[in-house]
Coordinates of C-alpha atoms in Angstrom, one line a residue:
X535 CA -5.8 25.5 -24.7
X536 CA -7.3 22.2 -24.7
X537 CA -5.3 20.2 -21.5
X538 CA -6.6 17.1 -21.9
X539 CA -9.3 15.3 -24.0
X540 CA -11.0 11.9 -22.7
X541 CA -12.3 11.0 -25.6
X542 CA -8.6 10.3 -27.0
X543 CA -7.9 8.4 -24.1
X544 CA -6.7 4.9 -25.0
X545 CA -4.7 2.1 -23.0
X546 CA -1.8 0.7 -24.0
X547 CA -1.7 -3.1 -25.7
X548 CA -1.5 -5.9 -23.0
X549 CA -2.0 -3.5 -20.3
X550 CA -3.5 -5.5 -17.9
X551 CA -1.8 -8.8 -18.4
X552 CA -4.4 -11.0 -18.6
X553 CA -7.7 -11.1 -20.8
X554 CA -11.0 -8.9 -20.1
X555 CA -12.4 -12.1 -18.8
X556 CA -9.9 -13.6 -17.0
X557 CA -9.7 -9.7 -15.3
X558 CA -13.5 -9.8 -14.1
X559 CA -13.3 -13.4 -13.0
X560 CA -10.7 -12.0 -10.5
X561 CA -13.1 -9.2 -10.0
X562 CA -16.0 -11.6 -9.2
X563 CA -14.2 -13.8 -7.2
X564 CA -13.0 -11.0 -4.6
X565 CA -16.2 -9.6 -4.2
X566 CA -18.1 -13.2 -3.8
X567 CA -15.5 -15.1 -1.7
X568 CA -12.4 -12.5 -0.1
X569 CA -13.7 -9.7 0.4
X570 CA -17.1 -11.8 2.5
X571 CA -14.3 -14.3 4.4
X572 CA -14.3 -13.7 7.6
X573 CA -10.8 -12.4 9.1
X574 CA -9.1 -15.4 11.0
X575 CA -9.8 -17.1 7.4
X576 CA -6.0 -16.0 6.4
X577 CA -5.2 -19.1 4.4
X578 CA -8.3 -18.9 2.3
X579 CA -7.6 -15.5 1.2
X580 CA -3.7 -16.2 0.4
X581 CA -5.2 -19.5 -1.7
X582 CA -7.1 -17.1 -4.0
X583 CA -4.4 -14.8 -4.5
X584 CA -2.4 -17.9 -5.5
X585 CA -4.9 -19.2 -7.8
X586 CA -4.7 -15.8 -9.8
X587 CA -0.9 -15.6 -10.0
X588 CA 0.2 -14.1 -7.0
X589 CA 3.4 -15.1 -5.4
X590 CA 2.4 -15.1 -1.6
X591 CA 4.7 -16.3 0.9
X592 CA 4.0 -18.4 4.1
X593 CA 1.6 -16.6 7.2
X594 CA 1.1 -14.0 4.7
X595 CA -1.9 -12.1 6.6
X596 CA -4.0 -10.1 4.1
X597 CA -7.4 -8.3 5.5
X598 CA -10.7 -9.4 3.7
X599 CA -11.4 -6.0 3.7
X600 CA -7.9 -5.3 1.5
X601 CA -7.9 -4.6 -2.4
X602 CA -5.7 -6.1 -4.9
X603 CA -6.2 -5.0 -8.6
X604 CA -4.3 -8.1 -10.4
X605 CA -3.2 -10.9 -8.3
X606 CA -0.7 -11.6 -11.0
X607 CA 1.6 -8.5 -10.5
X608 CA 1.5 -9.0 -6.7
X609 CA 4.4 -10.5 -4.7
X610 CA 4.4 -10.5 -0.5
X611 CA 7.3 -12.3 1.5
X612 CA 6.6 -14.7 4.4
X613 CA 5.5 -13.1 7.6
X614 CA 4.1 -10.0 6.1
X615 CA 0.9 -8.2 6.9
X616 CA -1.4 -6.0 4.8
X617 CA -4.3 -4.2 7.2
X618 CA -8.0 -2.9 6.6
X619 CA -8.5 -0.4 3.4
X620 CA -5.4 -1.1 2.1
X621 CA -5.7 -0.5 -2.0
X622 CA -2.3 -2.3 -3.6
X623 CA -3.2 -0.7 -7.0
X624 CA -0.8 -3.0 -8.8
X625 CA -1.2 -2.0 -12.7
X626 CA 2.3 -2.6 -12.5
X627 CA 4.5 -5.0 -9.5
X628 CA 4.1 -4.3 -6.6
X629 CA 6.8 -6.1 -4.3
X630 CA 6.7 -6.4 -0.7
X631 CA 8.9 -8.1 1.5
X632 CA 9.0 -10.2 4.3
X633 CA 7.9 -9.2 8.2
X634 CA 6.9 -5.8 6.5
X635 CA 3.6 -4.3 7.7
X636 CA 1.0 -2.6 5.5
X637 CA -1.2 -0.4 7.8
X638 CA -5.1 -0.3 7.5
X639 CA -6.0 2.3 4.7
X640 CA -2.5 2.9 2.9
X641 CA -2.5 3.3 -0.4
X642 CA 0.1 1.7 -2.9
X643 CA -0.4 3.3 -6.5
X644 CA 1.9 1.9 -9.7
X645 CA 0.0 4.0 -12.2
X646 CA -0.7 7.9 -12.7
X647 CA -1.3 9.9 -16.2
X648 CA 0.5 12.2 -18.9
X649 CA -0.9 15.5 -17.2
X650 CA 0.8 17.1 -20.5
X651 CA -0.3 15.0 -23.1
X652 CA -3.8 16.0 -24.3
X653 CA -4.9 12.4 -24.6
X654 CA -4.2 11.9 -21.2
X655 CA -2.1 8.8 -21.3
X656 CA -1.2 6.3 -18.7
X657 CA 1.7 5.0 -17.5
X658 CA 2.6 2.8 -14.9
X659 CA 6.1 1.9 -12.2
X660 CA 6.6 -0.6 -10.0
X661 CA 6.6 -0.3 -6.0
X662 CA 9.1 -2.4 -4.1
X663 CA 8.6 -2.2 0.1
X664 CA 12.0 -4.5 1.1
X665 CA 11.6 -6.5 4.4
X666 CA 11.2 -5.1 8.0
X667 CA 9.2 -2.3 6.9
X668 CA 6.4 -0.3 8.7
X669 CA 4.1 2.0 6.7
X670 CA 1.5 3.5 9.2
X671 CA -1.9 4.1 8.6
X672 CA -2.9 6.3 5.5
X673 CA 0.3 6.0 3.6
X674 CA -0.2 7.2 0.2
X675 CA 3.4 5.7 -2.1
X676 CA 3.7 6.6 -5.8
X677 CA 4.3 5.1 -8.8
X678 CA 8.1 3.8 -9.1
X679 CA 9.0 4.3 -4.9
X680 CA 11.5 2.0 -3.5
X681 CA 11.5 1.9 0.5
X682 CA 14.3 0.1 2.1
X683 CA 14.6 -2.3 4.4
X684 CA 13.6 -1.5 7.9
X685 CA 12.4 2.0 6.9
X686 CA 9.4 3.4 9.3
X687 CA 6.8 5.7 6.9
X688 CA 4.2 7.8 9.5
X689 CA 1.0 8.0 9.5
X690 CA -0.6 10.2 6.6
X691 CA 2.5 10.5 4.8
X692 CA 3.3 10.5 1.3
X693 CA 5.8 8.9 -0.3
X694 CA 7.2 10.8 -4.1
X695 CA 10.7 9.6 -3.9
X696 CA 12.1 6.6 -2.8
X697 CA 13.2 5.9 0.9
X698 CA 16.7 4.7 2.4
X699 CA 16.8 1.5 4.6
X700 CA 16.8 2.1 8.2
X701 CA 15.1 5.6 8.6
X702 CA 12.1 6.4 10.5
X703 CA 10.2 9.3 7.8
X704 CA 7.3 11.6 8.0
X705 CA 5.3 13.8 6.4
X706 CA 4.1 15.0 2.8
X707 CA 6.6 14.5 1.0
X708 CA 7.9 11.8 3.2
X709 CA 11.0 13.4 4.9
X710 CA 13.6 11.4 6.7
X711 CA 13.3 12.4 10.8
X712 CA 16.1 9.9 12.0
X713 CA 17.5 6.5 12.0
X714 CA 15.4 3.2 13.6
X715 CA 17.7 2.1 16.1
X716 CA 16.9 -0.1 18.8
X717 CA 16.4 2.5 21.4
X718 CA 13.7 4.1 19.9
X719 CA 11.4 0.8 20.1
X720 CA 9.5 2.6 22.8
X721 CA 8.4 6.2 21.2
X722 CA 7.0 4.1 18.3
X723 CA 3.8 3.4 19.8
X724 CA 0.2 4.0 19.3
X725 CA -1.3 7.5 21.1
X726 CA -4.4 6.8 21.8
X727 CA -6.9 10.3 22.9
X728 CA -10.3 9.3 24.9
X729 CA -13.6 10.7 23.3
X730 CA -13.7 13.0 26.4
X731 CA -10.3 14.0 26.8
X732 CA -8.8 16.5 24.4
X733 CA -4.9 17.1 23.2
X734 CA -3.5 20.3 23.1
X735 CA -3.0 21.1 19.6
X736 CA 1.2 21.7 20.7
X737 CA 1.1 17.3 20.6
X738 CA 1.0 18.1 17.1
X739 CA 3.0 20.9 16.0
X740 CA 6.9 21.3 16.1
X741 CA 7.3 17.7 14.4
X742 CA 10.8 17.4 13.7
X743 CA 11.4 18.6 17.8
X744 CA 9.0 15.9 18.6
X745 CA 7.7 11.9 18.8
X746 CA 6.9 10.3 15.8
X747 CA 2.7 9.7 15.9
X748 CA 1.9 6.3 14.1
X749 CA -0.9 4.1 13.7
X750 CA -2.5 1.1 14.1
X751 CA -0.7 -2.3 12.3

């Protein structure tokens, strides 16, 4: 049985949304001018993205090591942050609201393949992260997902179904742990373990009964 034959794979017409020359120009600009810019030059990176069609709100902070596949399919509202090593793989639209944090090494993926098709055909679905969300370190978000306003997703979680507003979620797949309420503010802290100090395995077990572990923003 033949499961997939990549020889027959073809991209749909106008898949990238711009000409091949335009796409290659952006990738060159990203490599030479975006990724090499000093960390503090947030305005410069906002300017480059806007030049290529991105909607970037005021005071958005994007680290130079972040990767944006297609700026013309990116919308980020004011005061949001995109951390080190974040990949915005926006084959389709990625919409990020205001005052939202996408922490380091998170991966927002808007495209995948039909595994049941022999030609391994590709499809895309948009991702929407609403206002005041926090995706902690190393979170994966699948195509077609919406994360509701104010929701927090814990470190190394994988989001395969949309999440409602005002929740704290964790796991693979990400599940609702509890509501995000004011009293939880002191619990949403980074837990650092010095190199010389080992932590008991019990800290990582029985997650539902313990406090959430979230990565840096």
